[in-house]
PDB file of N, CA and C in Angstrom:
ATOM      1  N   ARG A   5       3.462   9.395  35.189  1.00 78.00           N
ATOM      2  CA  ARG A   5       4.695   8.292  35.045  1.00 78.00           C
ATOM      3  C   ARG A   5       5.909   9.273  34.537  1.00 78.00           C
ATOM      4  N   PRO A   6       7.016   8.733  35.076  1.00 82.00           N
ATOM      5  CA  PRO A   6       8.506   9.475  34.609  1.00 82.00           C
ATOM      6  C   PRO A   6       9.159   8.884  33.218  1.00 82.00           C
ATOM      7  N   TRP A   7       9.404   9.630  32.398  1.00 77.00           N
ATOM      8  CA  TRP A   7      10.272   9.502  31.497  1.00 77.00           C
ATOM      9  C   TRP A   7      11.416   8.626  31.598  1.00 77.00           C
ATOM     10  N   ILE A   8      11.633   7.540  31.076  1.00 80.00           N
ATOM     11  CA  ILE A   8      12.365   6.811  31.011  1.00 80.00           C
ATOM     12  C   ILE A   8      13.206   6.647  29.467  1.00 80.00           C
ATOM     13  N   MET A   9      14.548   6.849  29.910  1.00 79.00           N
ATOM     14  CA  MET A   9      15.249   6.989  28.957  1.00 79.00           C
ATOM     15  C   MET A   9      15.912   5.575  27.829  1.00 79.00           C
ATOM     16  N   LYS A  10      15.381   5.587  26.955  1.00 85.00           N
ATOM     17  CA  LYS A  10      15.507   3.972  26.207  1.00 85.00           C
ATOM     18  C   LYS A  10      15.316   3.800  24.723  1.00 85.00           C
ATOM     19  N   SER A  11      15.829   2.972  24.131  1.00 90.00           N
ATOM     20  CA  SER A  11      15.613   3.158  22.610  1.00 90.00           C
ATOM     21  C   SER A  11      14.466   1.902  22.728  1.00 90.00           C
ATOM     22  N   TRP A  12      13.888   1.812  21.001  1.00 93.00           N
ATOM     23  CA  TRP A  12      12.905   0.932  20.702  1.00 93.00           C
ATOM     24  C   TRP A  12      13.231   0.681  19.257  1.00 93.00           C
ATOM     25  N   ILE A  13      13.051  -0.408  18.727  1.00 96.00           N
ATOM     26  CA  ILE A  13      12.969  -0.433  17.324  1.00 96.00           C
ATOM     27  C   ILE A  13      12.321  -1.602  16.871  1.00 96.00           C
ATOM     28  N   ALA A  14      11.701  -1.707  16.071  1.00 96.00           N
ATOM     29  CA  ALA A  14      10.519  -2.639  15.691  1.00 96.00           C
ATOM     30  C   ALA A  14      10.907  -4.033  14.952  1.00 96.00           C
ATOM     31  N   SER A  15      10.469  -4.709  15.156  1.00 95.00           N
ATOM     32  CA  SER A  15      11.343  -6.145  15.085  1.00 95.00           C
ATOM     33  C   SER A  15      11.357  -6.751  13.365  1.00 95.00           C
ATOM     34  N   ARG A  16      10.350  -5.781  12.890  1.00 95.00           N
ATOM     35  CA  ARG A  16       9.700  -6.000  11.490  1.00 95.00           C
ATOM     36  C   ARG A  16       9.731  -4.773  11.175  1.00 95.00           C
ATOM     37  N   TYR A  17       9.949  -4.556   9.812  1.00 96.00           N
ATOM     38  CA  TYR A  17       9.754  -3.171   8.994  1.00 96.00           C
ATOM     39  C   TYR A  17       8.302  -3.089   8.340  1.00 96.00           C
ATOM     40  N   HIS A  18       8.192  -4.355   7.971  1.00 95.00           N
ATOM     41  CA  HIS A  18       6.764  -4.452   7.263  1.00 95.00           C
ATOM     42  C   HIS A  18       6.234  -6.035   7.287  1.00 95.00           C
ATOM     43  N   ASN A  19       5.264  -5.519   6.887  1.00 93.00           N
ATOM     44  CA  ASN A  19       4.396  -7.416   7.026  1.00 93.00           C
ATOM     45  C   ASN A  19       3.872  -7.574   5.633  1.00 93.00           C
ATOM     46  N   ARG A  20       3.738  -9.078   5.527  1.00 86.00           N
ATOM     47  CA  ARG A  20       3.316  -9.288   4.357  1.00 86.00           C
ATOM     48  C   ARG A  20       2.197  -8.956   3.142  1.00 86.00           C
ATOM     49  N   ASN A  21       1.549  -8.091   4.076  1.00 88.00           N
ATOM     50  CA  ASN A  21       0.174  -7.489   3.585  1.00 88.00           C
ATOM     51  C   ASN A  21       1.053  -6.164   2.822  1.00 88.00           C
ATOM     52  N   GLY A  22       1.848  -5.870   2.881  1.00 87.00           N
ATOM     53  CA  GLY A  22       2.657  -4.450   2.413  1.00 87.00           C
ATOM     54  C   GLY A  22       2.074  -3.499   3.197  1.00 87.00           C
ATOM     55  N   VAL A  23       1.965  -3.344   4.168  1.00 94.00           N
ATOM     56  CA  VAL A  23       1.930  -2.380   5.127  1.00 94.00           C
ATOM     57  C   VAL A  23       3.779  -2.144   5.936  1.00 94.00           C
ATOM     58  N   VAL A  24       4.252  -0.596   5.609  1.00 95.00           N
ATOM     59  CA  VAL A  24       5.505  -0.936   5.954  1.00 95.00           C
ATOM     60  C   VAL A  24       6.061   0.341   7.316  1.00 95.00           C
ATOM     61  N   TRP A  25       6.588   0.018   8.032  1.00 95.00           N
ATOM     62  CA  TRP A  25       7.183   1.246   9.076  1.00 95.00           C
ATOM     63  C   TRP A  25       7.805   1.730   8.901  1.00 95.00           C
ATOM     64  N   VAL A  26       7.800   2.964   8.840  1.00 94.00           N
ATOM     65  CA  VAL A  26       9.224   4.387   8.665  1.00 94.00           C
ATOM     66  C   VAL A  26       9.160   5.046   9.625  1.00 94.00           C
ATOM     67  N   GLY A  27      10.299   5.930   9.925  1.00 92.00           N
ATOM     68  CA  GLY A  27      10.365   6.480  10.912  1.00 92.00           C
ATOM     69  C   GLY A  27      10.381   6.230  12.648  1.00 92.00           C
ATOM     70  N   ASP A  28       9.939   6.994  13.037  1.00 92.00           N
ATOM     71  CA  ASP A  28       9.170   6.915  14.686  1.00 92.00           C
ATOM     72  C   ASP A  28       8.174   5.626  14.735  1.00 92.00           C
ATOM     73  N   ALA A  29       7.686   5.154  14.014  1.00 95.00           N
ATOM     74  CA  ALA A  29       6.430   3.940  13.443  1.00 95.00           C
ATOM     75  C   ALA A  29       7.644   2.991  13.838  1.00 95.00           C
ATOM     76  N   ALA A  30       8.741   3.036  13.208  1.00 96.00           N
ATOM     77  CA  ALA A  30       9.777   1.704  13.043  1.00 96.00           C
ATOM     78  C   ALA A  30      10.914   2.161  14.217  1.00 96.00           C
ATOM     79  N   HIS A  31      10.953   2.919  15.127  1.00 95.00           N
ATOM     80  CA  HIS A  31      12.262   3.044  16.017  1.00 95.00           C
ATOM     81  C   HIS A  31      11.908   4.286  16.543  1.00 95.00           C
ATOM     82  N   ALA A  32      12.877   4.242  18.205  1.00 93.00           N
ATOM     83  CA  ALA A  32      12.596   5.239  18.936  1.00 93.00           C
ATOM     84  C   ALA A  32      13.548   5.567  19.238  1.00 93.00           C
ATOM     85  N   PHE A  33      14.469   6.754  19.827  1.00 90.00           N
ATOM     86  CA  PHE A  33      15.714   7.137  20.359  1.00 90.00           C
ATOM     87  C   PHE A  33      15.461   8.103  21.291  1.00 90.00           C
ATOM     88  N   PRO A  34      16.581   8.107  22.241  1.00 85.00           N
ATOM     89  CA  PRO A  34      16.687   8.972  23.396  1.00 85.00           C
ATOM     90  C   PRO A  34      16.873  10.487  22.124  1.00 85.00           C
ATOM     91  N   PRO A  35      16.692  11.432  22.820  1.00 82.00           N
ATOM     92  CA  PRO A  35      16.723  12.485  22.452  1.00 82.00           C
ATOM     93  C   PRO A  35      17.702  13.066  22.398  1.00 82.00           C
ATOM     94  N   ALA A  36      19.495  12.771  21.948  1.00 78.00           N
ATOM     95  CA  ALA A  36      20.157  12.723  22.363  1.00 78.00           C
ATOM     96  C   ALA A  36      21.325  12.538  20.677  1.00 78.00           C
ATOM     97  N   GLY A  37      21.129  13.735  20.059  1.00 77.00           N
ATOM     98  CA  GLY A  37      22.023  13.776  18.639  1.00 77.00           C
ATOM     99  C   GLY A  37      21.180  13.953  17.769  1.00 77.00           C
ATOM    100  N   GLY A  38      20.121  13.829  17.892  1.00 81.00           N
ATOM    101  CA  GLY A  38      19.269  14.145  16.639  1.00 81.00           C
ATOM    102  C   GLY A  38      19.130  12.472  15.695  1.00 81.00           C
ATOM    103  N   PHE A  39      19.195  11.519  16.075  1.00 88.00           N
ATOM    104  CA  PHE A  39      19.502  10.255  15.192  1.00 88.00           C
ATOM    105  C   PHE A  39      17.869  10.062  14.897  1.00 88.00           C
ATOM    106  N   GLY A  40      17.507  10.308  15.592  1.00 89.00           N
ATOM    107  CA  GLY A  40      15.970   9.628  15.231  1.00 89.00           C
ATOM    108  C   GLY A  40      15.117  10.560  13.864  1.00 89.00           C
ATOM    109  N   MET A  41      15.267  11.675  13.945  1.00 91.00           N
ATOM    110  CA  MET A  41      14.652  12.103  12.959  1.00 91.00           C
ATOM    111  C   MET A  41      14.904  11.781  11.675  1.00 91.00           C
ATOM    112  N   ASN A  42      16.785  11.925  11.775  1.00 93.00           N
ATOM    113  CA  ASN A  42      17.499  11.718  10.642  1.00 93.00           C
ATOM    114  C   ASN A  42      17.318  10.343   9.914  1.00 93.00           C
ATOM    115  N   THR A  43      17.411   9.401  10.707  1.00 95.00           N
ATOM    116  CA  THR A  43      17.217   7.824  10.471  1.00 95.00           C
ATOM    117  C   THR A  43      16.022   7.770   9.610  1.00 95.00           C
ATOM    118  N   GLY A  44      14.666   8.639  10.667  1.00 95.00           N
ATOM    119  CA  GLY A  44      13.519   8.068   9.494  1.00 95.00           C
ATOM    120  C   GLY A  44      13.165   8.850   8.113  1.00 95.00           C
ATOM    121  N   LEU A  45      13.952  10.108   8.110  1.00 96.00           N
ATOM    122  CA  LEU A  45      14.387  10.394   7.005  1.00 96.00           C
ATOM    123  C   LEU A  45      14.863   9.834   5.833  1.00 96.00           C
ATOM    124  N   GLN A  46      15.873   9.181   6.369  1.00 96.00           N
ATOM    125  CA  GLN A  46      16.690   8.358   5.266  1.00 96.00           C
ATOM    126  C   GLN A  46      15.948   6.988   5.174  1.00 96.00           C
ATOM    127  N   ASP A  47      15.295   6.575   6.243  1.00 96.00           N
ATOM    128  CA  ASP A  47      14.020   5.589   6.082  1.00 96.00           C
ATOM    129  C   ASP A  47      13.055   5.662   4.575  1.00 96.00           C
ATOM    130  N   ALA A  48      12.763   7.318   4.816  1.00 96.00           N
ATOM    131  CA  ALA A  48      11.612   7.365   3.686  1.00 96.00           C
ATOM    132  C   ALA A  48      12.273   7.156   2.568  1.00 96.00           C
ATOM    133  N   HIS A  49      13.408   7.875   2.491  1.00 97.00           N
ATOM    134  CA  HIS A  49      14.251   8.438   0.911  1.00 97.00           C
ATOM    135  C   HIS A  49      14.263   6.891   0.604  1.00 97.00           C
ATOM    136  N   ASN A  50      15.111   5.605   1.175  1.00 96.00           N
ATOM    137  CA  ASN A  50      15.186   4.668   0.936  1.00 96.00           C
ATOM    138  C   ASN A  50      13.820   3.836   0.487  1.00 96.00           C
ATOM    139  N   LEU A  51      12.743   4.091   1.103  1.00 96.00           N
ATOM    140  CA  LEU A  51      11.735   3.371   0.736  1.00 96.00           C
ATOM    141  C   LEU A  51      11.028   3.900  -0.384  1.00 96.00           C
ATOM    142  N   ALA A  52      11.252   5.391  -0.688  1.00 96.00           N
ATOM    143  CA  ALA A  52      10.594   5.867  -2.156  1.00 96.00           C
ATOM    144  C   ALA A  52      11.202   5.260  -3.227  1.00 96.00           C
ATOM    145  N   TRP A  53      12.356   5.608  -3.196  1.00 94.00           N
ATOM    146  CA  TRP A  53      12.996   4.999  -4.810  1.00 94.00           C
ATOM    147  C   TRP A  53      12.817   3.601  -4.853  1.00 94.00           C
ATOM    148  N   LYS A  54      12.817   2.308  -3.892  1.00 92.00           N
ATOM    149  CA  LYS A  54      12.526   1.426  -3.760  1.00 92.00           C
ATOM    150  C   LYS A  54      10.827   1.163  -4.488  1.00 92.00           C
ATOM    151  N   LEU A  55       9.723   2.058  -3.752  1.00 91.00           N
ATOM    152  CA  LEU A  55       8.672   1.637  -4.135  1.00 91.00           C
ATOM    153  C   LEU A  55       8.048   2.281  -5.550  1.00 91.00           C
ATOM    154  N   CYS A  56       9.332   3.554  -6.455  1.00 91.00           N
ATOM    155  CA  CYS A  56       9.246   4.063  -7.627  1.00 91.00           C
ATOM    156  C   CYS A  56       9.714   3.011  -8.468  1.00 91.00           C
ATOM    157  N   ALA A  57      10.507   2.427  -8.303  1.00 88.00           N
ATOM    158  CA  ALA A  57      11.293   1.360  -8.945  1.00 88.00           C
ATOM    159  C   ALA A  57      10.280   0.495  -9.111  1.00 88.00           C
ATOM    160  N   LEU A  58       9.896  -0.189  -7.978  1.00 87.00           N
ATOM    161  CA  LEU A  58       8.568  -1.328  -8.182  1.00 87.00           C
ATOM    162  C   LEU A  58       7.412  -0.993  -8.804  1.00 87.00           C
ATOM    163  N   PHE A  59       6.949  -0.026  -8.760  1.00 84.00           N
ATOM    164  CA  PHE A  59       5.845   0.834  -9.599  1.00 84.00           C
ATOM    165  C   PHE A  59       6.361   0.573 -11.320  1.00 84.00           C
ATOM    166  N   LYS A  60       7.346   0.921 -11.355  1.00 82.00           N
ATOM    167  CA  LYS A  60       7.788   1.178 -12.717  1.00 82.00           C
ATOM    168  C   LYS A  60       8.023   0.284 -13.624  1.00 82.00           C
ATOM    169  N   GLY A  61       8.450  -0.691 -13.047  1.00 74.00           N
ATOM    170  CA  GLY A  61       8.786  -2.396 -13.218  1.00 74.00           C
ATOM    171  C   GLY A  61       6.911  -2.961 -13.197  1.00 74.00           C
ATOM    172  N   GLN A  62       5.936  -2.669 -12.208  1.00 68.00           N
ATOM    173  CA  GLN A  62       4.846  -3.250 -12.623  1.00 68.00           C
ATOM    174  C   GLN A  62       4.089  -2.427 -14.136  1.00 68.00           C
ATOM    175  N   LYS A  63       4.530  -1.672 -14.099  1.00 66.00           N
ATOM    176  CA  LYS A  63       3.792  -0.948 -15.713  1.00 66.00           C
ATOM    177  C   LYS A  63       4.462  -1.860 -16.657  1.00 66.00           C
ATOM    178  N   LYS A  64       5.605  -2.149 -16.766  1.00 66.00           N
ATOM    179  CA  LYS A  64       6.147  -2.976 -17.788  1.00 66.00           C
ATOM    180  C   LYS A  64       5.655  -4.130 -18.099  1.00 66.00           C
ATOM    181  N   GLN A  65       5.676  -4.827 -16.697  1.00 62.00           N
ATOM    182  CA  GLN A  65       5.138  -6.368 -16.875  1.00 62.00           C
ATOM    183  C   GLN A  65       3.518  -6.459 -16.750  1.00 62.00           C
ATOM    184  N   ASN A  66       2.796  -5.929 -15.620  1.00 65.00           N
ATOM    185  CA  ASN A  66       1.381  -5.754 -15.835  1.00 65.00           C
ATOM    186  C   ASN A  66       1.399  -7.390 -15.489  1.00 65.00           C
ATOM    187  N   ASP A  67       1.870  -7.898 -14.280  1.00 68.00           N
ATOM    188  CA  ASP A  67       1.659  -9.445 -13.940  1.00 68.00           C
ATOM    189  C   ASP A  67       1.798  -9.059 -12.203  1.00 68.00           C
ATOM    190  N   ARG A  68      -0.028  -9.465 -11.588  1.00 69.00           N
ATOM    191  CA  ARG A  68       0.006  -9.330 -10.520  1.00 69.00           C
ATOM    192  C   ARG A  68       1.019 -10.651  -9.568  1.00 69.00           C
ATOM    193  N   GLN A  69       1.089 -11.981  -9.636  1.00 68.00           N
ATOM    194  CA  GLN A  69       1.838 -12.634  -8.982  1.00 68.00           C
ATOM    195  C   GLN A  69       3.236 -12.189  -9.003  1.00 68.00           C
ATOM    196  N   ASN A  70       3.950 -11.317 -10.192  1.00 82.00           N
ATOM    197  CA  ASN A  70       5.383 -11.362 -10.259  1.00 82.00           C
ATOM    198  C   ASN A  70       5.427  -9.715  -9.155  1.00 82.00           C
ATOM    199  N   PHE A  71       4.081  -9.338  -9.269  1.00 82.00           N
ATOM    200  CA  PHE A  71       4.393  -7.383  -8.633  1.00 82.00           C
ATOM    201  C   PHE A  71       4.365  -8.071  -7.051  1.00 82.00           C
ATOM    202  N   VAL A  72       3.463  -8.819  -6.623  1.00 83.00           N
ATOM    203  CA  VAL A  72       3.769  -9.372  -5.569  1.00 83.00           C
ATOM    204  C   VAL A  72       4.803  -9.849  -4.458  1.00 83.00           C
ATOM    205  N   GLN A  73       5.657 -11.185  -5.824  1.00 86.00           N
ATOM    206  CA  GLN A  73       6.797 -11.127  -5.120  1.00 86.00           C
ATOM    207  C   GLN A  73       7.921 -10.179  -5.354  1.00 86.00           C
ATOM    208  N   ARG A  74       8.126  -9.640  -6.214  1.00 88.00           N
ATOM    209  CA  ARG A  74       8.816  -8.696  -6.541  1.00 88.00           C
ATOM    210  C   ARG A  74       8.691  -7.481  -5.036  1.00 88.00           C
ATOM    211  N   ARG A  75       7.233  -7.404  -4.335  1.00 89.00           N
ATOM    212  CA  ARG A  75       7.122  -5.981  -3.799  1.00 89.00           C
ATOM    213  C   ARG A  75       7.401  -6.765  -2.394  1.00 89.00           C
ATOM    214  N   GLU A  76       7.428  -8.232  -2.125  1.00 91.00           N
ATOM    215  CA  GLU A  76       8.090  -8.743  -1.276  1.00 91.00           C
ATOM    216  C   GLU A  76      10.022  -8.937  -0.828  1.00 91.00           C
ATOM    217  N   ASN A  77      10.396  -8.922  -2.289  1.00 92.00           N
ATOM    218  CA  ASN A  77      11.677  -8.734  -2.146  1.00 92.00           C
ATOM    219  C   ASN A  77      12.216  -7.260  -2.334  1.00 92.00           C
ATOM    220  N   PHE A  78      11.399  -6.274  -2.011  1.00 92.00           N
ATOM    221  CA  PHE A  78      11.756  -4.962  -2.394  1.00 92.00           C
ATOM    222  C   PHE A  78      11.583  -4.814  -0.930  1.00 92.00           C
ATOM    223  N   LEU A  79      10.629  -5.016   0.261  1.00 93.00           N
ATOM    224  CA  LEU A  79      10.456  -4.295   1.414  1.00 93.00           C
ATOM    225  C   LEU A  79      11.308  -5.304   2.314  1.00 93.00           C
ATOM    226  N   ASP A  80      11.524  -6.258   1.951  1.00 95.00           N
ATOM    227  CA  ASP A  80      12.519  -7.284   2.498  1.00 95.00           C
ATOM    228  C   ASP A  80      14.017  -7.081   2.288  1.00 95.00           C
ATOM    229  N   SER A  81      14.700  -6.151   1.227  1.00 96.00           N
ATOM    230  CA  SER A  81      15.783  -5.901   1.115  1.00 96.00           C
ATOM    231  C   SER A  81      15.606  -4.120   1.971  1.00 96.00           C
ATOM    232  N   PHE A  82      14.654  -3.642   2.235  1.00 96.00           N
ATOM    233  CA  PHE A  82      14.249  -2.142   2.848  1.00 96.00           C
ATOM    234  C   PHE A  82      14.780  -2.523   4.239  1.00 96.00           C
ATOM    235  N   GLU A  83      14.012  -3.355   4.867  1.00 96.00           N
ATOM    236  CA  GLU A  83      14.042  -4.228   6.371  1.00 96.00           C
ATOM    237  C   GLU A  83      15.319  -4.209   6.543  1.00 96.00           C
ATOM    238  N   ARG A  84      16.504  -5.452   5.354  1.00 96.00           N
ATOM    239  CA  ARG A  84      17.864  -5.905   5.683  1.00 96.00           C
ATOM    240  C   ARG A  84      18.820  -4.416   5.709  1.00 96.00           C
ATOM    241  N   GLU A  85      18.390  -3.604   4.811  1.00 96.00           N
ATOM    242  CA  GLU A  85      19.328  -1.967   4.921  1.00 96.00           C
ATOM    243  C   GLU A  85      18.906  -0.931   6.175  1.00 96.00           C
ATOM    244  N   ARG A  86      17.660  -1.192   6.240  1.00 97.00           N
ATOM    245  CA  ARG A  86      17.430   0.232   7.156  1.00 97.00           C
ATOM    246  C   ARG A  86      17.450   0.068   9.243  1.00 97.00           C
ATOM    247  N   ARG A  87      17.164  -1.417   8.906  1.00 97.00           N
ATOM    248  CA  ARG A  87      16.991  -1.857  10.534  1.00 97.00           C
ATOM    249  C   ARG A  87      18.346  -1.904  11.325  1.00 97.00           C
ATOM    250  N   PRO A  88      19.291  -2.309  10.722  1.00 97.00           N
ATOM    251  CA  PRO A  88      20.344  -2.066  11.118  1.00 97.00           C
ATOM    252  C   PRO A  88      21.295  -0.847  11.312  1.00 97.00           C
ATOM    253  N   VAL A  89      21.054   0.302  10.872  1.00 97.00           N
ATOM    254  CA  VAL A  89      21.400   1.412  10.658  1.00 97.00           C
ATOM    255  C   VAL A  89      20.405   2.112  11.947  1.00 97.00           C
ATOM    256  N   ALA A  90      19.258   1.627  12.148  1.00 96.00           N
ATOM    257  CA  ALA A  90      18.585   1.961  13.529  1.00 96.00           C
ATOM    258  C   ALA A  90      18.767   1.505  14.216  1.00 96.00           C
ATOM    259  N   MET A  91      19.544   0.231  14.432  1.00 96.00           N
ATOM    260  CA  MET A  91      20.272  -0.467  15.731  1.00 96.00           C
ATOM    261  C   MET A  91      21.431   0.463  16.206  1.00 96.00           C
ATOM    262  N   ASP A  92      22.604   0.513  15.063  1.00 95.00           N
ATOM    263  CA  ASP A  92      23.686   1.557  15.162  1.00 95.00           C
ATOM    264  C   ASP A  92      23.462   2.742  15.519  1.00 95.00           C
ATOM    265  N   ASN A  93      22.050   3.601  15.260  1.00 94.00           N
ATOM    266  CA  ASN A  93      21.997   4.826  15.478  1.00 94.00           C
ATOM    267  C   ASN A  93      21.407   4.629  17.434  1.00 94.00           C
ATOM    268  N   ALA A  94      20.641   4.001  17.506  1.00 93.00           N
ATOM    269  CA  ALA A  94      20.036   3.652  18.939  1.00 93.00           C
ATOM    270  C   ALA A  94      21.061   3.734  19.708  1.00 93.00           C
ATOM    271  N   ALA A  95      22.105   2.951  19.576  1.00 92.00           N
ATOM    272  CA  ALA A  95      23.094   2.450  20.564  1.00 92.00           C
ATOM    273  C   ALA A  95      24.015   3.722  20.585  1.00 92.00           C
ATOM    274  N   LEU A  96      24.307   4.306  19.600  1.00 92.00           N
ATOM    275  CA  LEU A  96      24.928   5.362  19.770  1.00 92.00           C
ATOM    276  C   LEU A  96      24.097   6.442  20.588  1.00 92.00           C
ATOM    277  N   SER A  97      23.030   6.741  20.303  1.00 90.00           N
ATOM    278  CA  SER A  97      21.822   7.907  20.784  1.00 90.00           C
ATOM    279  C   SER A  97      22.315   7.536  22.606  1.00 90.00           C
ATOM    280  N   VAL A  98      22.278   6.233  22.917  1.00 88.00           N
ATOM    281  CA  VAL A  98      22.080   6.101  24.464  1.00 88.00           C
ATOM    282  C   VAL A  98      23.448   6.068  24.792  1.00 88.00           C
ATOM    283  N   ARG A  99      24.307   5.640  23.896  1.00 89.00           N
ATOM    284  CA  ARG A  99      25.657   5.923  24.817  1.00 89.00           C
ATOM    285  C   ARG A  99      25.859   7.660  24.451  1.00 89.00           C
ATOM    286  N   ASN A 100      25.512   8.069  23.645  1.00 87.00           N
ATOM    287  CA  ASN A 100      25.785  10.119  23.942  1.00 87.00           C
ATOM    288  C   ASN A 100      24.820  10.479  25.260  1.00 87.00           C
ATOM    289  N   PHE A 101      23.274   9.729  25.280  1.00 85.00           N
ATOM    290  CA  PHE A 101      22.803  10.407  26.375  1.00 85.00           C
ATOM    291  C   PHE A 101      23.512  10.005  27.808  1.00 85.00           C
ATOM    292  N   ASN A 102      24.345   8.682  27.850  1.00 85.00           N
ATOM    293  CA  ASN A 102      24.881   8.138  29.088  1.00 85.00           C
ATOM    294  C   ASN A 102      26.046   9.382  29.620  1.00 85.00           C
ATOM    295  N   ARG A 103      26.581   9.530  27.967  1.00 86.00           N
ATOM    296  CA  ARG A 103      28.135  10.687  28.466  1.00 86.00           C
ATOM    297  C   ARG A 103      27.569  11.804  28.782  1.00 86.00           C
ATOM    298  N   VAL A 104      26.599  12.500  28.384  1.00 82.00           N
ATOM    299  CA  VAL A 104      26.098  14.064  28.891  1.00 82.00           C
ATOM    300  C   VAL A 104      25.771  13.503  30.296  1.00 82.00           C
ATOM    301  N   LEU A 105      25.169  12.448  30.941  1.00 81.00           N
ATOM    302  CA  LEU A 105      25.041  12.210  32.295  1.00 81.00           C
ATOM    303  C   LEU A 105      25.986  12.322  33.078  1.00 81.00           C
ATOM    304  N   LYS A 106      27.372  11.751  32.775  1.00 83.00           N
ATOM    305  CA  LYS A 106      28.463  11.334  33.426  1.00 83.00           C
ATOM    306  C   LYS A 106      29.042  13.029  33.178  1.00 83.00           C
ATOM    307  N   VAL A 107      28.670  13.557  32.347  1.00 81.00           N
ATOM    308  CA  VAL A 107      29.389  15.184  32.304  1.00 81.00           C
ATOM    309  C   VAL A 107      28.726  15.804  33.026  1.00 81.00           C
ATOM    310  N   MET A 108      27.208  15.558  33.272  1.00 76.00           N
ATOM    311  CA  MET A 108      26.739  16.602  34.380  1.00 76.00           C
ATOM    312  C   MET A 108      26.961  16.166  35.759  1.00 76.00           C
ATOM    313  N   GLY A 109      27.177  14.847  35.973  1.00 75.00           N
ATOM    314  CA  GLY A 109      27.885  14.307  37.206  1.00 75.00           C
ATOM    315  C   GLY A 109      28.948  15.132  37.420  1.00 75.00           C
ATOM    316  N   GLN A 110      30.038  15.305  36.699  1.00 76.00           N
ATOM    317  CA  GLN A 110      31.395  15.792  36.648  1.00 76.00           C
ATOM    318  C   GLN A 110      31.163  17.158  37.071  1.00 76.00           C
ATOM    319  N   CYS A 111      30.207  17.860  36.567  1.00 80.00           N
ATOM    320  CA  CYS A 111      30.305  19.174  36.979  1.00 80.00           C
ATOM    321  C   CYS A 111      28.916  19.444  38.440  1.00 80.00           C
ATOM    322  N   TYR A 112      29.234  18.301  39.120  1.00 72.00           N
ATOM    323  CA  TYR A 112      28.043  18.351  40.752  1.00 72.00           C
ATOM    324  C   TYR A 112      26.684  18.661  39.543  1.00 72.00           C
ATOM    325  N   LEU A 113      26.334  18.255  39.045  1.00 68.00           N
ATOM    326  CA  LEU A 113      25.057  18.627  38.529  1.00 68.00           C
ATOM    327  C   LEU A 113      23.767  16.942  38.384  1.00 68.00           C
ATOM    328  N   ASN A 114      23.031  17.286  39.246  1.00 65.00           N
ATOM    329  CA  ASN A 114      22.231  16.240  39.935  1.00 65.00           C
ATOM    330  C   ASN A 114      21.164  15.763  38.569  1.00 65.00           C
ATOM    331  N   HIS A 115      21.124  14.858  38.047  1.00 55.00           N
ATOM    332  CA  HIS A 115      20.759  14.760  36.804  1.00 55.00           C
ATOM    333  C   HIS A 115      19.122  13.891  37.015  1.00 55.00           C
ATOM    334  N   LYS A 116      19.147  13.543  38.568  1.00 57.00           N
ATOM    335  CA  LYS A 116      17.888  13.109  38.947  1.00 57.00           C
ATOM    336  C   LYS A 116      16.704  14.067  39.752  1.00 57.00           C
TER     337      LYS A 116
END
């Protein structure tokens, strides 16, 4: 099966059971610009500080119901912050790839 240049972004970055998708599990970009790895590392950093804050708060409050609600709020904020970045980076990566193909065509290089 031939490789097809495309991007993919998960419709959700977490589920209600607390499972979270970051990096290549949450998005895939064409290899044009290094956006995939950088976006994944930024996802992980964003999630790490949120989890740290969440568990620090849990130690103080020791309230299971409050913890579940706070977890949902943190994970919703993770998705609200990171998914638009992935969408922008995917679009830029696809644009970069198409630009490379255009330059190759101008140089009479067949990309097929």
